[in-house]
């Protein structure tokens, strides 16, 4: 259940003492939700609330909020907003194992540790916007390691431009005891599936920025992450952190219709060998010298060719191939991103002709699926 501190009356004076390492970790994570620059000064800060032996820290930019609570000796309960960047810079450099923070009626904060002492201006806590607050049981439960893997394998394909804002996030499609995470950017698609113990049926779209921050908080282990939904927001509970985010609204791509159902060529190949070959062939490509890579599958080999004004590159990798020989062009970065996200020793490439998107899959099953659109290439001289 989501629970935030509340105060019955304004308490301008605050005094707390806490362990430096605990405070640095909490401020580092929470500060990522604060605005770097905003016309509303409070949004550049972290809200500190001290009460009952605990210090709650909140960062919020009106779209993403991160909240956590650490143990602290509360000599005087109270609340205050301090600059996220300045607070983090100060406490990181304090040469002591404990840090004290004292504020007065003018919202001035004195931060002490060892022989170091800083006095910096704060803001009244009443200026801080209220986070969406809803209390309910979690709708979804996933192992942290599983959720991190799902996010990391699909984050690269989220759109970075807002020509279609709904695609600047990832779709969570929950049905039939399975959660499917999908990202698209117009040139590629990344899909990751995972079975869950739930009879829930729902779809929601989480902004890419939120998922990037969630991934940093998740650990690669069996501890559980809890997701709670409302109509317009989602709360992730990860360890001692709550991450509150707005959801994106709009019509997401019909990803099932976008994925080719048949293929004329199947290639089974070592992921690392192909990735290394793509990287070598890409040495002639730069931001100034853009050129696609030609990928050709024939005679149990995948051949890679690239030609720019700097020269020509050729490489090849042995493979297990069935079906028609095929030759097609790809953006080197898009191809490399998909291969690096595969996270398995061998992958299967399924191709339905030179102008059809290429599917990248594990050898068995469809736990992930990456779709990379080809680009037209000139015929070799």
Short mmCIF file of C-alpha atoms in Angstrom, two decimals:
data_model
loop_
_atom_site.label_atom_id
_atom_site.label_comp_id
_atom_site.label_asym_id
_atom_site.label_seq_id
_atom_site.Cartn_x
_atom_site.Cartn_y
_atom_site.Cartn_z
CA UNK A 1 0.00 0.00 0.00
CA UNK A 2 1.22 3.47 -0.83
CA UNK A 3 1.74 5.57 2.27
CA UNK A 4 3.24 9.04 2.48
CA UNK A 5 3.88 11.12 5.58
CA UNK A 6 1.30 13.79 6.37
CA UNK A 7 1.44 16.67 8.82
CA UNK A 8 -1.55 18.10 10.64
CA UNK A 9 0.18 21.46 10.97
CA UNK A 10 3.11 23.22 9.36
CA UNK A 11 6.38 22.41 11.12
CA UNK A 12 8.98 24.83 9.76
CA UNK A 13 11.77 23.82 12.15
CA UNK A 14 13.43 20.46 11.52
CA UNK A 15 16.45 18.73 13.00
CA UNK A 16 17.62 15.26 12.01
CA UNK A 17 20.80 13.19 12.22
CA UNK A 18 21.38 10.22 9.92
CA UNK A 19 24.07 8.03 8.44
CA UNK A 20 25.85 9.69 5.54
CA UNK A 21 25.89 6.61 3.30
CA UNK A 22 22.15 6.05 3.73
CA UNK A 23 21.43 9.69 2.97
CA UNK A 24 23.71 9.82 -0.10
CA UNK A 25 22.10 6.72 -1.62
CA UNK A 26 18.57 8.00 -0.98
CA UNK A 27 19.26 11.51 -2.30
CA UNK A 28 21.07 10.13 -5.37
CA UNK A 29 18.08 8.01 -6.36
CA UNK A 30 15.35 10.50 -5.48
CA UNK A 31 17.16 13.42 -7.17
CA UNK A 32 16.73 11.74 -10.56
CA UNK A 33 13.04 12.64 -10.44
CA UNK A 34 13.70 16.31 -9.69
CA UNK A 35 13.80 18.84 -12.53
CA UNK A 36 17.25 19.99 -13.62
CA UNK A 37 15.77 23.40 -14.45
CA UNK A 38 12.20 24.56 -13.91
CA UNK A 39 10.27 27.83 -13.68
CA UNK A 40 8.87 26.33 -10.47
CA UNK A 41 11.87 26.32 -8.05
CA UNK A 42 10.29 23.68 -5.80
CA UNK A 43 10.49 21.12 -8.62
CA UNK A 44 14.29 21.46 -8.65
CA UNK A 45 14.34 20.38 -5.03
CA UNK A 46 13.86 17.37 -2.81
CA UNK A 47 11.12 17.47 -0.19
CA UNK A 48 12.42 16.31 3.19
CA UNK A 49 9.93 15.22 5.86
CA UNK A 50 11.21 14.17 9.26
CA UNK A 51 8.91 12.34 11.65
CA UNK A 52 8.95 9.43 14.14
CA UNK A 53 12.57 8.43 13.63
CA UNK A 54 12.35 8.49 9.85
CA UNK A 55 13.25 10.85 7.02
CA UNK A 56 11.12 10.71 3.89
CA UNK A 57 12.63 12.10 0.68
CA UNK A 58 10.61 12.98 -2.44
CA UNK A 59 11.61 14.08 -5.92
CA UNK A 60 8.87 14.98 -8.41
CA UNK A 61 8.74 16.70 -11.81
CA UNK A 62 4.92 16.47 -12.20
CA UNK A 63 5.26 13.36 -14.38
CA UNK A 64 7.62 11.13 -12.39
CA UNK A 65 8.00 10.96 -8.62
CA UNK A 66 10.43 8.91 -6.52
CA UNK A 67 9.86 8.53 -2.79
CA UNK A 68 11.87 6.69 -0.15
CA UNK A 69 12.24 6.63 3.62
CA UNK A 70 15.41 6.11 5.67
CA UNK A 71 16.08 5.84 9.38
CA UNK A 72 17.07 9.08 11.08
CA UNK A 73 17.30 10.45 14.58
CA UNK A 74 14.46 12.97 14.60
CA UNK A 75 15.30 15.58 17.23
CA UNK A 76 12.68 17.92 15.79
CA UNK A 77 10.04 16.77 13.24
CA UNK A 78 9.49 19.07 10.28
CA UNK A 79 9.65 19.46 6.53
CA UNK A 80 11.64 21.49 4.02
CA UNK A 81 12.56 21.65 0.32
CA UNK A 82 16.27 21.73 -0.55
CA UNK A 83 17.98 21.97 -3.94
CA UNK A 84 18.48 18.38 -5.15
CA UNK A 85 21.76 19.11 -6.94
CA UNK A 86 23.28 21.19 -4.14
CA UNK A 87 22.19 18.82 -1.36
CA UNK A 88 23.72 15.85 -3.16
CA UNK A 89 26.98 17.70 -3.88
CA UNK A 90 27.29 18.72 -0.23
CA UNK A 91 26.54 15.42 1.49
CA UNK A 92 28.75 13.44 -0.93
CA UNK A 93 31.75 15.50 0.12
CA UNK A 94 31.13 15.71 3.85
CA UNK A 95 34.04 13.91 5.59
CA UNK A 96 32.01 12.24 8.34
CA UNK A 97 29.91 9.12 8.88
CA UNK A 98 26.89 11.08 10.10
CA UNK A 99 25.15 14.17 8.75
CA UNK A 100 22.85 16.55 10.58
CA UNK A 101 20.33 18.87 8.92
CA UNK A 102 18.76 21.73 10.86
CA UNK A 103 16.26 24.21 9.46
CA UNK A 104 14.85 27.39 10.99
CA UNK A 105 11.73 29.55 10.63
CA UNK A 106 13.22 31.31 7.58
CA UNK A 107 13.70 27.95 5.77
CA UNK A 108 17.47 28.23 6.06
CA UNK A 109 19.11 24.81 6.37
CA UNK A 110 22.38 24.11 8.15
CA UNK A 111 24.07 20.90 7.08
CA UNK A 112 26.90 19.60 9.28
CA UNK A 113 29.27 16.66 9.20
CA UNK A 114 32.61 16.52 10.99
CA UNK A 115 34.25 19.94 10.67
CA UNK A 116 32.20 20.82 7.59
CA UNK A 117 29.21 23.12 7.83
CA UNK A 118 27.01 24.59 5.09
CA UNK A 119 24.09 26.98 5.38
CA UNK A 120 21.86 27.05 2.31
CA UNK A 121 18.42 28.49 1.58
CA UNK A 122 15.46 26.15 1.37
CA UNK A 123 11.83 26.54 0.40
CA UNK A 124 8.69 26.13 2.44
CA UNK A 125 7.28 22.60 2.08
CA UNK A 126 3.85 24.03 1.21
CA UNK A 127 5.26 25.04 -2.20
CA UNK A 128 5.83 21.40 -3.14
CA UNK A 129 3.20 19.86 -5.44
CA UNK A 130 1.20 16.95 -4.07
CA UNK A 131 1.91 13.56 -5.59
CA UNK A 132 -0.96 11.40 -6.86
CA UNK A 133 -1.85 9.36 -3.81
CA UNK A 134 -3.92 6.20 -3.95
CA UNK A 135 -3.88 3.29 -1.58
CA UNK A 136 -4.65 -0.14 -2.95
CA UNK A 137 -3.18 -3.60 -3.17
CA UNK A 138 -0.73 -4.33 -5.98
CA UNK A 139 -2.22 -5.30 -9.33
CA UNK A 140 0.92 -7.06 -10.59
CA UNK A 141 3.84 -8.76 -8.88
CA UNK A 142 7.06 -9.58 -10.76
CA UNK A 143 10.50 -10.68 -9.66
CA UNK A 144 12.85 -7.70 -9.77
CA UNK A 145 15.33 -9.55 -11.97
CA UNK A 146 12.58 -10.47 -14.44
CA UNK A 147 11.18 -6.94 -14.64
CA UNK A 148 14.68 -5.50 -15.08
CA UNK A 149 15.38 -7.95 -17.91
CA UNK A 150 12.07 -7.09 -19.61
CA UNK A 151 12.75 -3.34 -19.43
CA UNK A 152 16.39 -3.60 -20.51
CA UNK A 153 15.53 -5.77 -23.50
CA UNK A 154 12.90 -3.33 -24.83
CA UNK A 155 14.07 0.12 -23.70
CA UNK A 156 16.29 0.63 -26.76
CA UNK A 157 13.32 0.60 -29.17
CA UNK A 158 11.29 3.34 -27.45
CA UNK A 159 10.75 6.39 -29.66
CA UNK A 160 12.82 9.41 -28.62
CA UNK A 161 10.84 11.96 -30.64
CA UNK A 162 7.26 12.90 -29.82
CA UNK A 163 5.84 12.74 -33.35
CA UNK A 164 3.60 10.08 -31.83
CA UNK A 165 3.87 10.67 -28.06
CA UNK A 166 2.28 7.33 -27.14
CA UNK A 167 5.35 5.56 -28.60
CA UNK A 168 7.72 7.40 -26.22
CA UNK A 169 6.70 4.73 -23.73
CA UNK A 170 6.38 0.95 -23.58
CA UNK A 171 3.10 -0.95 -23.70
CA UNK A 172 2.35 -3.44 -20.93
CA UNK A 173 -0.17 -5.90 -22.36
CA UNK A 174 -1.47 -8.17 -19.61
CA UNK A 175 -3.73 -11.10 -20.44
CA UNK A 176 -3.95 -14.89 -20.28
CA UNK A 177 -1.52 -15.11 -17.32
CA UNK A 178 1.18 -13.38 -19.36
CA UNK A 179 2.64 -9.89 -19.48
CA UNK A 180 4.01 -8.62 -22.80
CA UNK A 181 6.20 -5.53 -22.91
CA UNK A 182 6.40 -3.80 -26.32
CA UNK A 183 8.39 -0.80 -27.60
CA UNK A 184 8.32 0.69 -31.11
CA UNK A 185 9.92 3.71 -32.76
CA UNK A 186 8.89 3.41 -36.40
CA UNK A 187 12.06 1.59 -37.49
CA UNK A 188 12.12 -1.34 -35.08
CA UNK A 189 10.07 -3.19 -32.53
CA UNK A 190 11.12 -4.94 -29.32
CA UNK A 191 8.86 -7.41 -27.53
CA UNK A 192 9.43 -9.38 -24.32
CA UNK A 193 6.99 -11.90 -22.80
CA UNK A 194 6.88 -13.40 -19.34
CA UNK A 195 4.32 -15.70 -17.66
CA UNK A 196 2.75 -14.37 -14.45
CA UNK A 197 0.41 -15.70 -11.78
CA UNK A 198 -2.55 -13.38 -12.40
CA UNK A 199 -5.95 -13.42 -14.06
CA UNK A 200 -5.74 -9.67 -14.72
CA UNK A 201 -6.49 -8.33 -18.22
CA UNK A 202 -5.30 -4.77 -18.83
CA UNK A 203 -3.15 -2.57 -21.08
CA UNK A 204 -1.19 0.52 -20.04
CA UNK A 205 1.72 2.55 -21.42
CA UNK A 206 4.59 3.66 -19.15
CA UNK A 207 6.87 6.54 -20.27
CA UNK A 208 10.39 5.56 -21.31
CA UNK A 209 11.92 7.97 -18.79
CA UNK A 210 10.11 6.20 -15.98
CA UNK A 211 11.25 2.77 -17.16
CA UNK A 212 14.87 3.94 -17.40
CA UNK A 213 14.74 5.07 -13.76
CA UNK A 214 12.93 1.89 -12.69
CA UNK A 215 15.70 -0.21 -14.26
CA UNK A 216 18.32 1.60 -12.15
CA UNK A 217 16.44 0.78 -8.94
CA UNK A 218 15.76 -2.88 -9.78
CA UNK A 219 18.15 -5.58 -8.64
CA UNK A 220 18.93 -8.72 -10.60
CA UNK A 221 17.49 -11.07 -8.02
CA UNK A 222 14.33 -12.77 -6.78
CA UNK A 223 13.04 -9.93 -4.61
CA UNK A 224 9.60 -8.86 -5.79
CA UNK A 225 8.50 -5.62 -7.42
CA UNK A 226 4.88 -4.51 -7.00
CA UNK A 227 2.88 -2.53 -9.56
CA UNK A 228 -0.33 -0.73 -8.57
CA UNK A 229 -2.54 0.97 -11.18
CA UNK A 230 -5.01 3.81 -11.18
CA UNK A 231 -6.75 5.33 -14.18
CA UNK A 232 -3.94 7.74 -15.06
CA UNK A 233 -1.00 6.71 -12.88
CA UNK A 234 1.08 3.73 -11.85
CA UNK A 235 3.09 3.11 -8.68
CA UNK A 236 6.07 0.76 -8.65
CA UNK A 237 7.20 -0.42 -5.21
CA UNK A 238 10.80 -1.60 -5.40
CA UNK A 239 12.49 -2.36 -2.11
CA UNK A 240 12.22 0.82 -0.05
CA UNK A 241 11.30 3.01 -3.03
CA UNK A 242 7.99 4.12 -4.48
CA UNK A 243 8.06 5.36 -8.07
CA UNK A 244 4.90 7.21 -9.11
CA UNK A 245 4.41 7.93 -12.80
CA UNK A 246 1.72 9.21 -15.08
CA UNK A 247 0.62 6.82 -17.82
CA UNK A 248 0.66 7.76 -21.50
CA UNK A 249 -2.67 7.97 -23.30
CA UNK A 250 -3.33 7.14 -26.93
CA UNK A 251 -3.61 4.29 -29.41
CA UNK A 252 -0.51 2.11 -29.37
CA UNK A 253 0.61 0.27 -32.50
CA UNK A 254 -1.18 -3.03 -33.18
CA UNK A 255 2.04 -4.94 -32.68
CA UNK A 256 0.59 -8.33 -33.54
CA UNK A 257 -0.40 -7.08 -37.00
CA UNK A 258 3.05 -5.53 -37.53
CA UNK A 259 4.95 -8.79 -37.01
CA UNK A 260 5.35 -10.95 -40.15
CA UNK A 261 3.81 -14.38 -39.67
CA UNK A 262 5.80 -16.27 -42.34
CA UNK A 263 9.43 -16.41 -43.40
CA UNK A 264 11.27 -17.68 -46.46
CA UNK A 265 14.70 -17.77 -44.82
CA UNK A 266 15.80 -18.93 -41.35
CA UNK A 267 19.31 -18.36 -40.02
CA UNK A 268 20.65 -19.72 -36.73
CA UNK A 269 23.80 -17.89 -35.71
CA UNK A 270 26.08 -17.14 -32.75
CA UNK A 271 24.98 -13.81 -31.29
CA UNK A 272 28.41 -12.59 -30.20
CA UNK A 273 30.06 -13.52 -33.51
CA UNK A 274 27.44 -11.65 -35.51
CA UNK A 275 27.53 -8.64 -33.17
CA UNK A 276 31.32 -8.43 -33.43
CA UNK A 277 31.14 -8.65 -37.23
CA UNK A 278 28.55 -5.86 -37.39
CA UNK A 279 30.74 -3.70 -35.14
CA UNK A 280 33.80 -4.28 -37.33
CA UNK A 281 31.88 -3.52 -40.52
CA UNK A 282 30.54 -0.34 -38.90
CA UNK A 283 34.02 1.15 -38.47
CA UNK A 284 33.60 2.95 -41.80
CA UNK A 285 30.29 4.52 -40.70
CA UNK A 286 30.03 7.77 -38.74
CA UNK A 287 27.51 10.54 -38.16
CA UNK A 288 29.04 12.30 -41.17
CA UNK A 289 29.40 9.19 -43.30
CA UNK A 290 26.13 7.33 -43.06
CA UNK A 291 25.67 4.12 -44.96
CA UNK A 292 23.64 0.95 -44.46
CA UNK A 293 25.18 -2.45 -43.92
CA UNK A 294 24.29 -5.09 -46.50
CA UNK A 295 23.52 -8.43 -44.86
CA UNK A 296 23.49 -11.44 -47.16
CA UNK A 297 22.59 -14.98 -46.11
CA UNK A 298 23.73 -17.76 -48.46
CA UNK A 299 25.76 -20.99 -48.47
CA UNK A 300 25.62 -21.38 -44.65
CA UNK A 301 27.24 -17.97 -44.12
CA UNK A 302 26.09 -14.47 -43.24
CA UNK A 303 28.13 -11.91 -45.17
CA UNK A 304 28.30 -8.25 -44.15
CA UNK A 305 29.38 -5.47 -46.49
CA UNK A 306 29.63 -1.71 -46.14
CA UNK A 307 30.89 0.98 -48.48
CA UNK A 308 31.50 4.67 -47.68
CA UNK A 309 33.88 7.35 -48.98
CA UNK A 310 36.42 6.03 -46.44
CA UNK A 311 36.53 2.62 -48.10
CA UNK A 312 34.89 -0.78 -48.13
CA UNK A 313 34.47 -3.42 -45.41
CA UNK A 314 33.59 -7.10 -45.67
CA UNK A 315 33.07 -9.70 -42.97
CA UNK A 316 31.32 -13.04 -42.67
CA UNK A 317 30.09 -15.45 -40.01
CA UNK A 318 29.26 -19.15 -40.27
CA UNK A 319 25.62 -20.01 -39.67
CA UNK A 320 23.02 -22.73 -40.00
CA UNK A 321 20.66 -21.63 -42.76
CA UNK A 322 17.54 -22.96 -44.39
CA UNK A 323 15.34 -21.50 -47.13
CA UNK A 324 16.08 -18.94 -49.81
CA UNK A 325 19.29 -16.91 -50.13
CA UNK A 326 18.58 -13.27 -49.33
CA UNK A 327 20.39 -9.92 -49.33
CA UNK A 328 19.11 -6.79 -47.58
CA UNK A 329 20.31 -3.53 -46.01
CA UNK A 330 20.09 -2.42 -42.38
CA UNK A 331 20.90 0.60 -40.27
CA UNK A 332 23.97 -0.65 -38.39
CA UNK A 333 22.92 0.85 -35.04
CA UNK A 334 19.41 -0.62 -35.14
CA UNK A 335 20.78 -4.06 -36.00
CA UNK A 336 23.45 -3.85 -33.28
CA UNK A 337 20.98 -2.67 -30.60
CA UNK A 338 18.74 -5.67 -31.23
CA UNK A 339 21.61 -8.15 -31.16
CA UNK A 340 23.03 -6.71 -27.93
CA UNK A 341 19.60 -6.88 -26.28
CA UNK A 342 19.17 -10.55 -27.19
CA UNK A 343 21.04 -11.74 -24.10
CA UNK A 344 21.51 -15.31 -25.35
CA UNK A 345 24.32 -17.26 -27.04
CA UNK A 346 22.45 -18.08 -30.25
CA UNK A 347 19.67 -16.25 -32.10
CA UNK A 348 17.37 -17.10 -34.96
CA UNK A 349 16.91 -14.65 -37.84
CA UNK A 350 13.67 -15.04 -39.77
CA UNK A 351 13.38 -13.17 -43.07
CA UNK A 352 10.52 -12.99 -45.56
CA UNK A 353 12.29 -11.31 -48.45
CA UNK A 354 14.62 -8.34 -48.91
CA UNK A 355 12.00 -5.66 -48.13
CA UNK A 356 10.26 -7.39 -45.21
CA UNK A 357 11.23 -6.72 -41.57
CA UNK A 358 13.69 -9.23 -40.08
CA UNK A 359 12.63 -11.05 -36.91
CA UNK A 360 15.28 -11.82 -34.29
CA UNK A 361 14.22 -14.57 -31.85
CA UNK A 362 15.72 -17.04 -29.37
CA UNK A 363 16.31 -20.51 -30.81
CA UNK A 364 13.43 -21.90 -28.76
CA UNK A 365 10.15 -20.14 -27.98
CA UNK A 366 9.33 -16.45 -28.29
CA UNK A 367 10.29 -14.98 -24.92
CA UNK A 368 11.64 -12.04 -26.91
CA UNK A 369 11.17 -10.83 -30.46
CA UNK A 370 12.97 -7.96 -32.15
CA UNK A 371 11.82 -6.59 -35.47
CA UNK A 372 14.27 -4.54 -37.57
CA UNK A 373 13.09 -2.81 -40.74
CA UNK A 374 15.41 -3.05 -43.75
CA UNK A 375 16.66 -0.10 -45.75
CA UNK A 376 17.20 -0.03 -49.50
CA UNK A 377 20.80 -0.46 -50.64
CA UNK A 378 22.36 0.16 -54.03
CA UNK A 379 23.52 -2.87 -55.97
CA UNK A 380 27.17 -3.67 -55.49
CA UNK A 381 29.49 -2.49 -58.25
#
